[in-house]
Coordinates of C-alpha atoms in Angstrom, one line a residue:
I227 CA 12.6 12.3 14.4
Y228 CA 13.9 8.8 13.4
S229 CA 14.3 7.6 17.0
F230 CA 10.8 8.9 17.8
A231 CA 9.4 7.0 14.7
R232 CA 11.1 3.8 15.8
Q233 CA 9.5 4.2 19.3
I234 CA 6.1 4.6 17.8
E235 CA 6.7 1.6 15.5
S236 CA 7.8 -0.7 18.4
T237 CA 4.7 0.3 20.3
F238 CA 2.0 -0.2 17.7
R239 CA 3.3 -2.6 15.0
R240 CA 2.0 -6.1 15.3
K241 CA 4.9 -8.4 14.5
V242 CA 4.0 -11.4 12.4
N243 CA 7.2 -13.3 11.5
Y244 CA 7.1 -15.7 8.5
S245 CA 10.8 -16.7 8.6
E246 CA 10.4 -20.2 10.2
E247 CA 7.5 -21.1 7.8
V248 CA 9.7 -20.0 4.9
R249 CA 12.6 -22.1 6.2
G250 CA 10.3 -25.1 6.4
N251 CA 9.6 -24.8 2.7
V252 CA 13.0 -24.3 1.1
K253 CA 16.1 -26.3 0.5
N254 CA 18.7 -23.7 1.2
I255 CA 17.5 -22.8 4.7
D256 CA 20.8 -21.1 5.6
D257 CA 20.2 -18.3 3.1
V258 CA 16.7 -17.4 4.3
V259 CA 16.5 -13.9 5.7
Q260 CA 14.1 -12.6 8.3
I261 CA 10.7 -11.7 6.9
E262 CA 7.9 -10.2 8.8
K263 CA 4.6 -8.4 8.2
N264 CA 4.6 -4.6 8.4
D265 CA 1.6 -2.5 9.2
L266 CA 3.2 0.9 8.8
V267 CA 2.2 2.6 5.5
M268 CA 2.1 6.0 3.9
D269 CA -0.8 7.5 2.0
A270 CA -0.3 6.9 -1.7
T271 CA -1.2 9.3 -4.5
N272 CA -4.0 7.9 -6.7
R273 CA -2.3 7.1 -10.0
V274 CA -4.9 5.0 -11.7
D275 CA -4.8 5.4 -15.5
K276 CA -8.5 5.6 -16.4
A277 CA -8.0 4.8 -20.1
L278 CA -5.8 1.7 -19.3
L279 CA -8.3 0.7 -16.6
Q280 CA -11.1 0.4 -19.1
K281 CA -9.0 -1.7 -21.4
L282 CA -8.0 -4.0 -18.6
K283 CA -11.6 -4.4 -17.4
L284 CA -12.6 -5.6 -20.8
I285 CA -9.8 -8.2 -20.8
I286 CA -10.7 -9.5 -17.2
K287 CA -14.4 -9.4 -18.0
A288 CA -13.8 -11.8 -20.8
A289 CA -12.2 -14.3 -18.4
S290 CA -15.0 -13.8 -15.8
Q291 CA -18.1 -15.9 -15.2
R292 CA -21.5 -14.3 -15.8
R293 CA -24.3 -14.7 -13.4
T294 CA -27.8 -13.3 -13.5
V295 CA -29.0 -11.2 -10.5
Y296 CA -32.6 -10.2 -9.8
N297 CA -33.5 -7.1 -8.0
R298 CA -37.0 -7.7 -6.6
G299 CA -39.7 -5.7 -4.9
L300 CA -39.5 -2.8 -7.2
T301 CA -42.3 -0.3 -8.2
S302 CA -41.5 -0.6 -11.9
G303 CA -39.8 -2.9 -14.3
K304 CA -41.0 -6.4 -15.3
I305 CA -43.9 -8.0 -13.5
D306 CA -42.8 -10.5 -10.8
R307 CA -45.4 -13.2 -10.7
R308 CA -44.3 -14.3 -7.3
R309 CA -45.1 -10.9 -5.9
L310 CA -48.3 -10.1 -7.6
Y311 CA -50.1 -10.1 -4.2
R312 CA -48.3 -6.9 -3.4
A313 CA -49.8 -5.0 -6.3
P314 CA -53.0 -3.7 -4.5
T315 CA -51.1 -2.6 -1.4
S316 CA -47.6 -1.4 -2.0
G317 CA -47.3 -1.8 -5.8
T318 CA -43.9 -3.5 -5.4
A319 CA -44.7 -6.3 -7.8
F320 CA -41.9 -5.8 -10.3
H321 CA -38.3 -7.0 -10.7
A322 CA -35.3 -6.1 -12.8
K323 CA -32.7 -8.5 -14.2
K324 CA -29.1 -7.7 -14.7
N325 CA -25.9 -9.6 -15.5
E326 CA -22.9 -9.4 -13.2
F327 CA -19.4 -10.8 -13.9
E328 CA -17.3 -12.5 -11.3
L329 CA -13.7 -13.6 -11.6
L330 CA -13.5 -16.9 -9.7
N331 CA -9.7 -16.9 -9.5
D332 CA -8.4 -15.0 -6.5
I333 CA -5.5 -12.7 -7.5
V334 CA -2.8 -11.3 -5.3
I335 CA -0.2 -8.8 -6.5
V336 CA 3.2 -8.5 -4.7
V337 CA 5.4 -5.6 -5.7
D338 CA 9.1 -5.2 -5.4
A339 CA 9.8 -2.0 -3.4
S340 CA 13.5 -2.6 -2.9
G341 CA 16.2 0.1 -3.4
S342 CA 16.4 -0.5 -7.2
M343 CA 12.9 0.8 -7.4
A344 CA 13.6 4.0 -5.5
D345 CA 14.1 6.3 -8.5
P346 CA 11.0 8.6 -8.3
E347 CA 10.1 8.3 -12.0
K348 CA 10.4 4.4 -11.9
W349 CA 8.4 4.2 -8.6
E350 CA 5.6 6.5 -10.0
Q351 CA 5.4 4.4 -13.1
T352 CA 5.2 1.2 -11.0
E353 CA 2.4 2.7 -8.8
T354 CA 0.5 3.6 -11.9
I355 CA 0.8 0.0 -13.2
V356 CA -0.1 -1.8 -10.0
Q357 CA -2.9 0.5 -9.0
T358 CA -4.5 0.3 -12.4
L359 CA -4.2 -3.4 -12.7
F360 CA -5.4 -4.0 -9.2
S361 CA -8.4 -1.7 -9.7
A362 CA -9.4 -3.7 -12.7
I363 CA -9.0 -7.0 -10.9
K364 CA -10.9 -5.8 -7.8
S365 CA -13.9 -4.9 -9.9
F366 CA -14.5 -8.6 -10.6
N367 CA -13.0 -10.2 -7.4
P368 CA -13.4 -8.5 -4.0
N369 CA -11.0 -11.0 -2.4
S370 CA -8.0 -9.6 -4.3
K371 CA -5.1 -8.2 -2.3
M372 CA -1.9 -6.3 -3.0
F373 CA 1.4 -6.3 -1.1
A374 CA 4.8 -4.6 -1.4
Y375 CA 8.1 -5.7 0.1
N376 CA 11.3 -3.9 1.0
E377 CA 14.3 -4.2 3.4
V378 CA 14.5 -2.3 6.6
N379 CA 17.2 -2.9 9.3
N380 CA 18.3 -6.1 7.6
K381 CA 14.8 -7.6 7.5
C382 CA 12.4 -8.1 4.6
R383 CA 9.1 -6.4 5.3
L384 CA 5.8 -7.5 3.6
T385 CA 3.2 -4.7 3.7
E386 CA -0.4 -4.8 2.4
I387 CA -0.8 -1.6 0.4
F388 CA -4.6 -1.7 -0.4
V389 CA -6.5 -1.5 2.8
R390 CA -10.1 -0.5 3.5
G391 CA -10.7 0.7 0.0
G392 CA -7.6 2.9 -0.3
F393 CA -4.2 2.7 -1.8
F394 CA -1.1 3.0 0.4
S395 CA 2.6 2.9 -0.2
V396 CA 6.0 2.2 1.4
L397 CA 9.4 3.7 0.8
P398 CA 11.4 1.7 -1.7
H399 CA 14.6 0.7 0.1
G400 CA 17.2 -2.0 0.5
K401 CA 17.9 -5.4 -0.9
T402 CA 15.6 -7.7 -2.9
A403 CA 14.3 -10.9 -1.1
S404 CA 11.9 -12.0 -3.8
G405 CA 11.8 -15.6 -2.7
E406 CA 10.9 -14.9 0.9
A407 CA 8.3 -12.3 -0.2
I408 CA 6.6 -14.7 -2.7
I409 CA 6.5 -17.6 -0.2
A410 CA 5.2 -15.4 2.6
T411 CA 2.5 -14.0 0.4
A412 CA 1.5 -17.5 -0.9
L413 CA 1.2 -18.8 2.7
N414 CA -1.7 -16.4 3.2
M415 CA -3.5 -17.4 0.0
K416 CA -6.5 -19.8 0.0
V417 CA -6.9 -22.2 -2.8
R418 CA -10.6 -22.4 -3.7
N419 CA -12.2 -24.1 -6.6
K420 CA -10.2 -22.2 -9.1
K421 CA -6.4 -21.9 -8.9
P422 CA -5.4 -18.4 -7.6
F423 CA -2.9 -16.2 -9.3
L424 CA 0.1 -14.5 -7.6
I425 CA 1.5 -11.7 -9.8
H426 CA 5.0 -10.7 -8.8
I427 CA 6.0 -7.3 -10.2
T428 CA 9.8 -6.5 -10.1
D429 CA 12.5 -4.8 -12.1
G430 CA 15.1 -7.6 -11.9
A431 CA 16.4 -10.6 -10.1
S432 CA 16.5 -11.3 -6.4
N433 CA 19.8 -10.4 -4.8
W434 CA 19.2 -11.5 -1.2
G435 CA 17.8 -14.4 0.6
C436 CA 16.8 -17.9 -0.6
G437 CA 16.1 -16.8 -4.2
V438 CA 13.1 -17.5 -6.3
G439 CA 13.7 -21.2 -7.3
D440 CA 12.2 -22.6 -4.1
A441 CA 9.4 -20.0 -4.3
I442 CA 8.4 -21.2 -7.7
A443 CA 8.4 -24.8 -6.5
F444 CA 6.4 -23.9 -3.4
C445 CA 3.7 -22.1 -5.5
R446 CA 3.5 -25.2 -7.8
R447 CA 3.0 -27.5 -4.8
R448 CA 0.3 -25.2 -3.4
R449 CA -1.5 -25.0 -6.8
I450 CA -0.9 -21.3 -7.2
N451 CA -0.3 -19.8 -10.6
L452 CA 2.8 -17.6 -10.2
L453 CA 3.4 -14.9 -12.8

């Protein structure tokens, strides 16, 4: 089964390697490990904590920008003076006003899925945390993304785990290359008017690769808030 899975992987996986770009942005280039994008994922159980989600939404809403949106061409509501000419024909001379809240800072979550996270209870708790936090963020910023990283065959793999509206997962495994994962994630982030946030969720220190010192410096140079 394993050899068959490897054959499928080699056929379908699009290899995007970040290693050289990471080496170009760190001081200790000899310690950089291979890091590449991974497209192979598993379906994840929906572990969103609804009570916690509502609390997080209130916090994020307070940091969001309010904008007024008008829904025009309605058959009831407030009279829309600009569409009064429609009253005798279709009756769609009304509008409704509502407030929407938008988080201007793009936010990306990157999750440590190394071997130290493999305990089922710990990983279930981690998925609850990241899925709930991400759902709250996504409500106010549709550009938000979420990744996980682990080690397979002596390579660090960076995997997007929220795709097309659904949560996915990877198998926690291997050593922890936090520095490479943070830099590779940051390389794909666009800095708009507001400084973006990169939230790194881990259970401990990096034990493989270039370490996090250069990753912190890289995010500072790129105007990315690293948490």
